[in-house]
mmCIF file of C-alpha atoms and ligand atoms in Angstrom:
data_model
loop_
_atom_site.group_PDB
_atom_site.id
_atom_site.type_symbol
_atom_site.label_atom_id
_atom_site.label_comp_id
_atom_site.label_asym_id
_atom_site.label_seq_id
_atom_site.Cartn_x
_atom_site.Cartn_y
_atom_site.Cartn_z
ATOM 1 C CA MET A 4 0.000 0.000 0.000
ATOM 2 C CA ASN A 5 1.450 3.358 -1.010
ATOM 3 C CA VAL A 6 0.808 5.923 1.692
ATOM 4 C CA TYR A 7 1.718 9.536 1.006
ATOM 5 C CA ARG A 8 1.951 11.428 4.287
ATOM 6 C CA TYR A 9 1.930 15.200 3.876
ATOM 7 C CA GLU A 10 5.280 16.897 4.366
ATOM 8 C CA GLU A 11 3.489 19.427 6.606
ATOM 9 C CA ASN A 12 2.374 16.723 9.076
ATOM 10 C CA PRO A 13 1.296 17.167 11.760
ATOM 11 C CA LEU A 14 -0.991 19.778 10.197
ATOM 12 C CA LEU A 15 -2.281 21.054 13.542
ATOM 13 C CA LYS A 16 -0.692 20.667 16.963
ATOM 14 C CA PRO A 17 -1.881 21.828 20.413
ATOM 15 C CA ALA A 18 0.357 24.925 20.148
ATOM 16 C CA ASP A 19 -1.574 25.993 17.012
ATOM 17 C CA VAL A 20 -4.842 26.349 18.938
ATOM 18 C CA LYS A 21 -5.610 29.028 21.523
ATOM 19 C CA PRO A 22 -7.405 27.741 24.615
ATOM 20 C CA HIS A 23 -11.029 28.874 24.853
ATOM 21 C CA ARG A 24 -10.154 30.771 28.060
ATOM 22 C CA GLU A 25 -6.903 32.156 29.397
ATOM 23 C CA ASP A 26 -6.495 29.971 32.473
ATOM 24 C CA PHE A 27 -6.717 26.784 30.345
ATOM 25 C CA GLU A 28 -4.218 25.023 28.103
ATOM 26 C CA VAL A 29 -4.777 22.971 24.970
ATOM 27 C CA ILE A 30 -3.291 19.497 25.285
ATOM 28 C CA GLY A 31 -4.745 17.882 22.173
ATOM 29 C CA VAL A 32 -6.183 18.715 18.768
ATOM 30 C CA PHE A 33 -7.048 15.456 17.070
ATOM 31 C CA ASN A 34 -9.729 13.087 15.683
ATOM 32 C CA ALA A 35 -11.368 15.682 13.414
ATOM 33 C CA GLY A 36 -14.485 15.325 11.291
ATOM 34 C CA VAL A 37 -14.048 16.477 7.683
ATOM 35 C CA ALA A 38 -16.337 18.205 5.193
ATOM 36 C CA LYS A 39 -16.216 20.218 2.013
ATOM 37 C CA TYR A 40 -18.181 23.439 2.288
ATOM 38 C CA GLN A 41 -18.180 25.937 -0.603
ATOM 39 C CA ASP A 42 -14.496 26.324 -1.560
ATOM 40 C CA GLU A 43 -13.202 25.299 1.853
ATOM 41 C CA ILE A 44 -12.102 22.121 3.515
ATOM 42 C CA ILE A 45 -13.479 22.090 7.034
ATOM 43 C CA LEU A 46 -11.950 20.149 9.864
ATOM 44 C CA LEU A 47 -14.159 19.879 12.917
ATOM 45 C CA LEU A 48 -11.451 19.469 15.524
ATOM 46 C CA ARG A 49 -11.688 17.672 18.806
ATOM 47 C CA VAL A 50 -9.859 20.104 21.076
ATOM 48 C CA ALA A 51 -8.880 18.810 24.526
ATOM 49 C CA GLU A 52 -8.133 21.364 27.234
ATOM 50 C CA ARG A 53 -7.370 21.332 30.920
ATOM 51 C CA PRO A 54 -6.978 24.040 33.542
ATOM 52 C CA ALA A 55 -3.347 25.164 33.567
ATOM 53 C CA SER A 56 -1.557 24.223 36.789
ATOM 54 C CA SER A 57 1.462 26.224 37.909
ATOM 55 C CA ASP A 58 2.227 23.709 40.656
ATOM 56 C CA PRO A 59 3.630 20.397 39.326
ATOM 57 C CA ALA A 60 2.392 18.640 42.491
ATOM 58 C CA ILE A 61 -1.235 19.459 41.609
ATOM 59 C CA VAL A 62 -3.135 17.870 38.737
ATOM 60 C CA LYS A 63 -6.103 19.945 37.651
ATOM 61 C CA ALA A 64 -9.093 18.588 35.817
ATOM 62 C CA THR A 65 -12.459 20.042 34.923
ATOM 63 C CA GLN A 66 -16.040 19.148 34.228
ATOM 64 C CA LEU A 67 -19.230 20.958 33.416
ATOM 65 C CA ASP A 68 -21.283 21.861 36.451
ATOM 66 C CA ARG A 69 -24.738 21.841 34.894
ATOM 67 C CA PRO A 70 -26.685 23.784 37.535
ATOM 68 C CA ALA A 71 -24.077 26.551 37.556
ATOM 69 C CA ARG A 72 -23.597 26.298 33.768
ATOM 70 C CA GLN A 73 -19.883 26.621 34.133
ATOM 71 C CA LEU A 74 -16.764 24.500 34.305
ATOM 72 C CA ARG A 75 -15.818 23.327 37.765
ATOM 73 C CA ILE A 76 -12.109 22.919 38.507
ATOM 74 C CA LEU A 77 -11.016 19.749 40.315
ATOM 75 C CA GLU A 78 -7.639 19.373 42.006
ATOM 76 C CA PHE A 79 -5.751 16.165 42.724
ATOM 77 C CA ARG A 80 -2.381 15.775 44.423
ATOM 78 C CA ARG A 81 0.006 13.903 42.163
ATOM 79 C CA ASP A 82 1.544 12.028 45.122
ATOM 80 C CA ASP A 83 -1.821 11.022 46.631
ATOM 81 C CA PRO A 84 -1.784 7.191 46.761
ATOM 82 C CA LYS A 85 -5.595 7.125 46.442
ATOM 83 C CA PHE A 86 -5.279 7.926 42.743
ATOM 84 C CA ASP A 87 -3.949 6.075 39.723
ATOM 85 C CA TYR A 88 -2.542 8.310 36.983
ATOM 86 C CA SER A 89 -1.071 5.557 34.814
ATOM 87 C CA ASP A 90 -3.456 6.169 31.876
ATOM 88 C CA PRO A 91 -2.799 9.773 30.753
ATOM 89 C CA ARG A 92 -6.446 10.119 29.616
ATOM 90 C CA VAL A 93 -8.151 9.429 32.908
ATOM 91 C CA ILE A 94 -7.695 9.697 36.676
ATOM 92 C CA GLN A 95 -8.806 6.530 38.447
ATOM 93 C CA GLU A 96 -9.118 5.347 42.010
ATOM 94 C CA ALA A 97 -6.041 3.292 42.895
ATOM 95 C CA GLY A 98 -6.855 -0.406 43.232
ATOM 96 C CA SER A 99 -10.475 -0.291 42.088
ATOM 97 C CA ARG A 100 -9.754 1.665 38.880
ATOM 98 C CA ARG A 101 -13.027 3.488 39.508
ATOM 99 C CA PHE A 102 -13.418 6.578 37.371
ATOM 100 C CA GLN A 103 -12.507 9.858 39.064
ATOM 101 C CA ALA A 104 -12.048 12.339 36.213
ATOM 102 C CA LEU A 105 -10.952 12.728 32.630
ATOM 103 C CA THR A 106 -7.623 14.555 32.445
ATOM 104 C CA SER A 107 -9.069 16.964 29.855
ATOM 105 C CA ILE A 108 -12.418 18.144 28.554
ATOM 106 C CA SER A 109 -13.013 18.027 24.804
ATOM 107 C CA TYR A 110 -15.155 20.253 22.626
ATOM 108 C CA LEU A 111 -15.454 20.873 18.876
ATOM 109 C CA ARG A 112 -13.841 23.724 17.003
ATOM 110 C CA ILE A 113 -13.639 24.484 13.272
ATOM 111 C CA ALA A 114 -10.484 24.862 11.189
ATOM 112 C CA ARG A 115 -10.731 26.042 7.570
ATOM 113 C CA SER A 116 -8.422 25.586 4.595
ATOM 114 C CA LYS A 117 -8.301 26.099 0.834
ATOM 115 C CA ASP A 118 -5.522 23.612 0.096
ATOM 116 C CA GLY A 119 -6.205 20.956 2.736
ATOM 117 C CA ARG A 120 -2.760 21.451 4.261
ATOM 118 C CA ARG A 121 -2.723 24.889 5.904
ATOM 119 C CA PHE A 122 -5.632 25.476 8.267
ATOM 120 C CA THR A 123 -6.914 28.538 10.103
ATOM 121 C CA VAL A 124 -8.590 27.746 13.400
ATOM 122 C CA ASP A 125 -11.773 29.655 14.355
ATOM 123 C CA ASP A 126 -11.484 31.862 17.449
ATOM 124 C CA GLN A 127 -14.451 30.343 19.250
ATOM 125 C CA PRO A 128 -15.597 26.781 19.935
ATOM 126 C CA PHE A 129 -18.285 25.523 17.526
ATOM 127 C CA LEU A 130 -19.932 23.023 19.865
ATOM 128 C CA PHE A 131 -19.184 23.177 23.580
ATOM 129 C CA PRO A 132 -20.379 20.833 26.377
ATOM 130 C CA GLU A 133 -23.773 22.061 27.483
ATOM 131 C CA THR A 134 -26.201 19.244 28.276
ATOM 132 C CA GLU A 135 -26.333 16.776 31.161
ATOM 133 C CA TYR A 136 -24.911 14.128 28.787
ATOM 134 C CA GLU A 137 -21.860 16.232 27.951
ATOM 135 C CA THR A 138 -20.515 17.163 31.364
ATOM 136 C CA LEU A 139 -17.214 15.393 30.624
ATOM 137 C CA GLY A 140 -16.951 16.562 27.043
ATOM 138 C CA ILE A 141 -17.793 15.985 23.396
ATOM 139 C CA GLU A 142 -15.373 14.044 21.247
ATOM 140 C CA ASP A 143 -14.507 12.455 17.897
ATOM 141 C CA PRO A 144 -17.023 14.112 15.518
ATOM 142 C CA ARG A 145 -17.973 12.691 12.124
ATOM 143 C CA ILE A 146 -19.713 14.771 9.465
ATOM 144 C CA THR A 147 -22.094 13.399 6.838
ATOM 145 C CA GLN A 148 -23.595 15.685 4.219
ATOM 146 C CA VAL A 149 -27.183 14.816 3.289
ATOM 147 C CA GLY A 150 -28.500 17.329 0.739
ATOM 148 C CA ASP A 151 -27.599 20.826 2.040
ATOM 149 C CA THR A 152 -27.378 19.698 5.646
ATOM 150 C CA TYR A 153 -24.261 18.509 7.399
ATOM 151 C CA TYR A 154 -25.044 16.086 10.216
ATOM 152 C CA ILE A 155 -22.477 15.949 12.979
ATOM 153 C CA VAL A 156 -22.402 12.907 15.237
ATOM 154 C CA PHE A 157 -20.115 12.903 18.245
ATOM 155 C CA THR A 158 -19.283 11.095 21.445
ATOM 156 C CA SER A 159 -21.157 12.610 24.341
ATOM 157 C CA VAL A 160 -19.399 11.898 27.639
ATOM 158 C CA SER A 161 -20.847 12.224 31.142
ATOM 159 C CA THR A 162 -20.843 10.288 34.404
ATOM 160 C CA VAL A 163 -23.960 8.385 33.263
ATOM 161 C CA GLY A 164 -22.063 6.985 30.291
ATOM 162 C CA VAL A 165 -20.520 7.440 26.881
ATOM 163 C CA ALA A 166 -23.280 8.027 24.336
ATOM 164 C CA VAL A 167 -23.734 9.462 20.846
ATOM 165 C CA GLY A 168 -25.093 12.934 20.178
ATOM 166 C CA MET A 169 -26.135 14.540 16.922
ATOM 167 C CA ALA A 170 -26.212 18.141 15.695
ATOM 168 C CA SER A 171 -26.576 19.696 12.254
ATOM 169 C CA THR A 172 -25.476 22.771 10.361
ATOM 170 C CA ARG A 173 -25.909 24.202 6.889
ATOM 171 C CA ASP A 174 -23.158 26.810 7.018
ATOM 172 C CA PHE A 175 -20.632 25.856 9.707
ATOM 173 C CA ARG A 176 -21.598 28.994 11.639
ATOM 174 C CA HIS A 177 -24.978 28.086 13.145
ATOM 175 C CA VAL A 178 -25.650 24.732 14.710
ATOM 176 C CA GLN A 179 -28.738 22.896 15.868
ATOM 177 C CA ARG A 180 -28.709 20.075 18.410
ATOM 178 C CA HIS A 181 -30.789 16.915 18.048
ATOM 179 C CA GLY A 182 -30.117 15.143 21.359
ATOM 180 C CA LEU A 183 -28.725 11.636 21.788
ATOM 181 C CA ILE A 184 -29.217 9.114 18.982
ATOM 182 C CA PHE A 185 -27.568 6.125 20.725
ATOM 183 C CA ALA A 186 -27.600 5.364 24.474
ATOM 184 C CA PRO A 187 -24.502 4.278 26.487
ATOM 185 C CA GLU A 188 -22.202 2.726 25.932
ATOM 186 C CA ASN A 189 -21.746 3.549 22.301
ATOM 187 C CA LYS A 190 -19.299 5.456 20.098
ATOM 188 C CA ASP A 191 -18.008 5.712 16.535
ATOM 189 C CA VAL A 192 -21.302 6.333 14.733
ATOM 190 C CA LEU A 193 -21.146 6.976 10.980
ATOM 191 C CA LEU A 194 -24.183 7.971 8.953
ATOM 192 C CA PHE A 195 -24.317 6.831 5.342
ATOM 193 C CA PRO A 196 -24.588 9.816 2.964
ATOM 194 C CA GLU A 197 -27.776 8.669 1.216
ATOM 195 C CA LYS A 198 -30.798 6.439 1.710
ATOM 196 C CA ILE A 199 -30.481 2.848 0.540
ATOM 197 C CA ASN A 200 -33.774 1.362 -0.646
ATOM 198 C CA GLY A 201 -35.671 3.985 1.306
ATOM 199 C CA LYS A 202 -33.780 3.768 4.626
ATOM 200 C CA TYR A 203 -30.971 5.662 6.273
ATOM 201 C CA TYR A 204 -28.191 3.503 7.715
ATOM 202 C CA ALA A 205 -25.706 4.088 10.508
ATOM 203 C CA LEU A 206 -22.703 2.138 11.698
ATOM 204 C CA HIS A 207 -22.340 2.131 15.470
ATOM 205 C CA ARG A 208 -20.126 0.582 18.115
ATOM 206 C CA PRO A 209 -21.770 -0.545 21.347
ATOM 207 C CA VAL A 210 -19.579 -1.698 24.236
ATOM 208 C CA PRO A 211 -21.230 -4.761 25.783
ATOM 209 C CA LYS A 212 -20.145 -5.415 29.370
ATOM 210 C CA GLY A 213 -21.212 -9.080 29.665
ATOM 211 C CA LEU A 214 -21.018 -11.191 26.538
ATOM 212 C CA GLY A 215 -19.717 -9.524 23.407
ATOM 213 C CA ALA A 216 -16.996 -6.993 22.678
ATOM 214 C CA PRO A 217 -16.623 -3.476 21.264
ATOM 215 C CA GLU A 218 -17.482 -4.326 17.637
ATOM 216 C CA ILE A 219 -19.339 -2.713 14.747
ATOM 217 C CA TRP A 220 -23.110 -2.905 14.286
ATOM 218 C CA ILE A 221 -25.410 -1.399 11.664
ATOM 219 C CA ALA A 222 -28.878 0.091 12.216
ATOM 220 C CA GLU A 223 -31.539 1.674 10.038
ATOM 221 C CA SER A 224 -33.829 4.692 10.331
ATOM 222 C CA ASP A 225 -36.458 6.660 8.443
ATOM 223 C CA ASN A 226 -35.404 10.042 9.803
ATOM 224 C CA LEU A 227 -31.794 9.857 11.171
ATOM 225 C CA LEU A 228 -33.117 10.267 14.738
ATOM 226 C CA TYR A 229 -34.721 6.925 15.655
ATOM 227 C CA TRP A 230 -32.663 3.824 14.961
ATOM 228 C CA GLY A 231 -33.748 0.175 14.831
ATOM 229 C CA ASN A 232 -33.305 -3.193 13.102
ATOM 230 C CA HIS A 233 -29.825 -3.504 14.631
ATOM 231 C CA ARG A 234 -27.517 -6.086 13.115
ATOM 232 C CA PHE A 235 -24.033 -7.222 14.006
ATOM 233 C CA LEU A 236 -21.634 -6.244 11.208
ATOM 234 C CA LEU A 237 -17.903 -6.593 11.849
ATOM 235 C CA GLY A 238 -16.005 -8.321 14.632
ATOM 236 C CA LEU A 239 -12.527 -8.568 16.108
ATOM 237 C CA ARG A 240 -9.970 -11.063 14.875
ATOM 238 C CA GLU A 241 -7.545 -13.035 17.023
ATOM 239 C CA ASN A 242 -3.784 -12.821 16.781
ATOM 240 C CA ARG A 243 -3.827 -9.746 14.611
ATOM 241 C CA TRP A 244 -3.767 -5.986 14.830
ATOM 242 C CA GLU A 245 -7.512 -5.939 15.631
ATOM 243 C CA THR A 246 -7.944 -7.953 18.795
ATOM 244 C CA VAL A 247 -9.524 -5.673 21.431
ATOM 245 C CA ARG A 248 -11.838 -3.046 19.911
ATOM 246 C CA LEU A 249 -12.756 -1.650 16.547
ATOM 247 C CA GLY A 250 -15.024 1.092 15.255
ATOM 248 C CA ALA A 251 -16.002 2.862 12.050
ATOM 249 C CA GLY A 252 -13.945 5.900 11.017
ATOM 250 C CA ALA A 253 -14.808 7.786 7.845
ATOM 251 C CA VAL A 254 -18.180 8.301 6.151
ATOM 252 C CA PRO A 255 -18.775 5.217 3.957
ATOM 253 C CA ILE A 256 -17.442 5.840 0.434
ATOM 254 C CA LYS A 257 -19.654 4.697 -2.441
ATOM 255 C CA THR A 258 -17.686 2.713 -5.048
ATOM 256 C CA GLU A 259 -18.772 0.449 -7.915
ATOM 257 C CA LYS A 260 -17.841 -2.578 -5.830
ATOM 258 C CA GLY A 261 -19.623 -1.540 -2.632
ATOM 259 C CA TRP A 262 -19.513 0.851 0.301
ATOM 260 C CA LEU A 263 -15.918 1.226 1.416
ATOM 261 C CA GLU A 264 -15.571 1.870 5.127
ATOM 262 C CA LEU A 265 -12.262 2.916 6.686
ATOM 263 C CA TYR A 266 -12.253 1.773 10.306
ATOM 264 C CA HIS A 267 -9.894 1.733 13.266
ATOM 265 C CA ALA A 268 -8.935 -1.184 15.437
ATOM 266 C CA ALA A 269 -6.731 -1.620 18.485
ATOM 267 C CA ASP A 270 -4.770 -4.491 19.993
ATOM 268 C CA GLN A 271 -3.879 -5.387 23.620
ATOM 269 C CA ASN A 272 -1.213 -2.672 23.654
ATOM 270 C CA ASN A 273 -3.705 0.021 22.627
ATOM 271 C CA ARG A 274 -1.964 0.307 19.269
ATOM 272 C CA TYR A 275 -4.511 1.765 16.848
ATOM 273 C CA CYS A 276 -4.370 1.124 13.085
ATOM 274 C CA MET A 277 -6.731 1.849 10.196
ATOM 275 C CA GLY A 278 -8.250 -0.953 8.102
ATOM 276 C CA ALA A 279 -10.845 -1.197 5.332
ATOM 277 C CA VAL A 280 -14.027 -3.177 4.821
ATOM 278 C CA LEU A 281 -16.386 -3.345 1.842
ATOM 279 C CA LEU A 282 -20.154 -3.561 2.354
ATOM 280 C CA ASP A 283 -22.768 -4.545 -0.209
ATOM 281 C CA LEU A 284 -24.196 -1.515 -2.022
ATOM 282 C CA GLU A 285 -27.833 -2.574 -1.675
ATOM 283 C CA ARG A 286 -27.532 -4.602 1.528
ATOM 284 C CA PRO A 287 -25.002 -2.703 3.617
ATOM 285 C CA TRP A 288 -25.408 -5.178 6.487
ATOM 286 C CA GLN A 289 -23.466 -7.702 4.364
ATOM 287 C CA VAL A 290 -19.670 -7.648 4.480
ATOM 288 C CA ILE A 291 -18.160 -8.499 1.087
ATOM 289 C CA ALA A 292 -14.442 -8.001 1.656
ATOM 290 C CA ARG A 293 -11.941 -6.896 4.298
ATOM 291 C CA SER A 294 -8.287 -5.884 4.563
ATOM 292 C CA GLU A 295 -5.933 -8.479 6.020
ATOM 293 C CA GLN A 296 -3.288 -5.890 6.825
ATOM 294 C CA PRO A 297 -3.823 -2.339 8.064
ATOM 295 C CA ILE A 298 -3.997 0.343 5.372
ATOM 296 C CA LEU A 299 -2.264 2.730 7.778
ATOM 297 C CA GLU A 300 -0.339 1.968 10.960
ATOM 298 C CA PRO A 301 1.656 4.137 13.363
ATOM 299 C CA GLU A 302 5.079 4.489 11.753
ATOM 300 C CA ALA A 303 6.011 8.177 11.558
ATOM 301 C CA ASP A 304 7.500 9.759 14.704
ATOM 302 C CA TYR A 305 4.383 11.840 15.323
ATOM 303 C CA GLU A 306 2.224 8.706 15.074
ATOM 304 C CA ARG A 307 4.335 6.746 17.515
ATOM 305 C CA ALA A 308 5.021 9.306 20.218
ATOM 306 C CA GLY A 309 2.781 11.893 21.843
ATOM 307 C CA PHE A 310 0.109 12.198 24.505
ATOM 308 C CA PHE A 311 -1.058 8.610 23.867
ATOM 309 C CA GLY A 312 1.392 7.131 21.377
ATOM 310 C CA ASN A 313 0.963 4.539 18.644
ATOM 311 C CA VAL A 314 -2.441 5.790 17.575
ATOM 312 C CA VAL A 315 -3.710 6.631 14.084
ATOM 313 C CA PHE A 316 -7.445 7.337 14.254
ATOM 314 C CA SER A 317 -9.442 8.754 11.356
ATOM 315 C CA CYS A 318 -12.849 10.425 11.678
ATOM 316 C CA GLY A 319 -13.073 11.495 8.042
ATOM 317 C CA ALA A 320 -11.666 11.453 4.535
ATOM 318 C CA LEU A 321 -12.224 13.297 1.260
ATOM 319 C CA VAL A 322 -12.316 11.483 -2.053
ATOM 320 C CA GLU A 323 -11.086 13.068 -5.288
ATOM 321 C CA GLY A 324 -11.060 10.645 -8.200
ATOM 322 C CA ASP A 325 -8.824 7.793 -7.138
ATOM 323 C CA THR A 326 -7.309 9.736 -4.223
ATOM 324 C CA ILE A 327 -8.472 9.306 -0.658
ATOM 325 C CA LYS A 328 -7.282 12.146 1.554
ATOM 326 C CA MET A 329 -7.563 10.637 4.972
ATOM 327 C CA TYR A 330 -7.310 13.051 7.897
ATOM 328 C CA TYR A 331 -6.469 11.375 11.159
ATOM 329 C CA GLY A 332 -5.575 12.047 14.748
ATOM 330 C CA VAL A 333 -2.071 10.996 15.769
ATOM 331 C CA SER A 334 -1.227 9.885 19.311
ATOM 332 C CA ASP A 335 -4.369 11.632 20.742
ATOM 333 C CA ASP A 336 -2.297 14.756 20.232
ATOM 334 C CA SER A 337 -2.273 16.268 16.725
ATOM 335 C CA ILE A 338 -3.769 15.985 13.232
ATOM 336 C CA ALA A 339 -2.176 14.574 10.108
ATOM 337 C CA CYS A 340 -3.265 13.713 6.585
ATOM 338 C CA ALA A 341 -2.250 10.914 4.243
ATOM 339 C CA GLU A 342 -3.265 10.166 0.679
ATOM 340 C CA LEU A 343 -4.029 6.633 -0.434
ATOM 341 C CA SER A 344 -5.268 5.197 -3.713
ATOM 342 C CA LEU A 345 -8.879 3.995 -3.661
ATOM 343 C CA ARG A 346 -8.059 1.365 -6.313
ATOM 344 C CA GLU A 347 -5.096 0.055 -4.305
ATOM 345 C CA ILE A 348 -7.218 -0.282 -1.172
ATOM 346 C CA LEU A 349 -9.908 -2.192 -3.083
ATOM 347 C CA GLU A 350 -7.273 -4.440 -4.704
ATOM 348 C CA ALA A 351 -5.776 -5.254 -1.322
ATOM 349 C CA LEU A 352 -9.076 -6.540 0.116
ATOM 350 C CA THR A 353 -9.817 -10.219 0.546
ATOM 351 C CA PHE A 354 -13.265 -11.087 -0.816
ATOM 352 C CA PHE A 355 -15.366 -13.657 1.005
HETATM 353 C C1 MAN B 8 -11.339 6.779 26.336
HETATM 354 C C2 MAN B 8 -10.442 7.651 25.470
HETATM 355 C C3 MAN B 8 -10.507 9.089 25.912
HETATM 356 C C4 MAN B 8 -11.939 9.553 26.005
HETATM 357 C C5 MAN B 8 -12.767 8.610 26.870
HETATM 358 C C6 MAN B 8 -14.235 8.965 26.867
HETATM 359 O O1 MAN B 8 -10.812 6.718 27.613
HETATM 360 O O2 MAN B 8 -10.868 7.567 24.132
HETATM 361 O O3 MAN B 8 -9.813 9.926 25.004
HETATM 362 O O4 MAN B 8 -11.976 10.849 26.547
HETATM 363 O O5 MAN B 8 -12.639 7.293 26.377
HETATM 364 O O6 MAN B 8 -14.783 8.873 25.580
#
């Protein structure tokens, strides 16, 4: 597989984004949704911020205090044995691993570009945590254009669970919220860009806690809001790069051979790669072909090291002729882009 990584990578780093308020710092700008709007390429960035701490002995975190409608600042002593800081993304109770706080709060912010390489970041957040289901942040947006409307689906995080919210915009200035479309625990929802035989389809990724694993399902809807007829779609595979969890990444790409879905998967070491799967054009709940090897894996320095290293994680791609421009978060830290050939990806798939 020929992968052309942009020379400018990473295209956006935390230092390129101003925090939304002065006493905060940006620690990540990654996992961005992608859209084409007029003559611009839009990245809907996941920006992760935390309250700046001048004292290295104090770890500060934050969450939305709904009644007060403002962010509450939490403080933890780094040397307090009650807490486990081993996962940089979350503060847990030592021993029990019970959730205490996320180390950052995420929200969505727009970056705009004409050439797809140099982006200007908007001054203000586009979608900021606001509801009771977003008190710990909103993350990993995906954008699907249906007619003139861009639907944005995102991970909605709160202490009652990790769910999936939806919003829409027509101009990337005004935004309307539509509430939660999938209950906890669920993530990685991708809406297909058109109806198939009269129905909308969505890929989703529940996280069963008894039997089952974090794997990809497909559901259908008449209106994008109410989802049913759930079917299991794509599972993990042993002894490979996709052993622990997987989830859809980019909006399904319509090709002559089927719907091409670029998805992520992780192994026991939390190493995230991108793979590809082909779904039947008329019956998208049927898998026709799948990549044996990843189409992209963490190899460049910026993909291997960072806030949470060895992660490539795409939430969106643009297709121009045979070229797939895949934008992806690297190491839960920054954003990169790579170009791949659509034909080469299809040729590399194993058909069942
Ligand atoms: C995981 C990671 C984090 C994220 C939480 C909540 O721990 O993906 O980045 O904040 O889940 O979604």
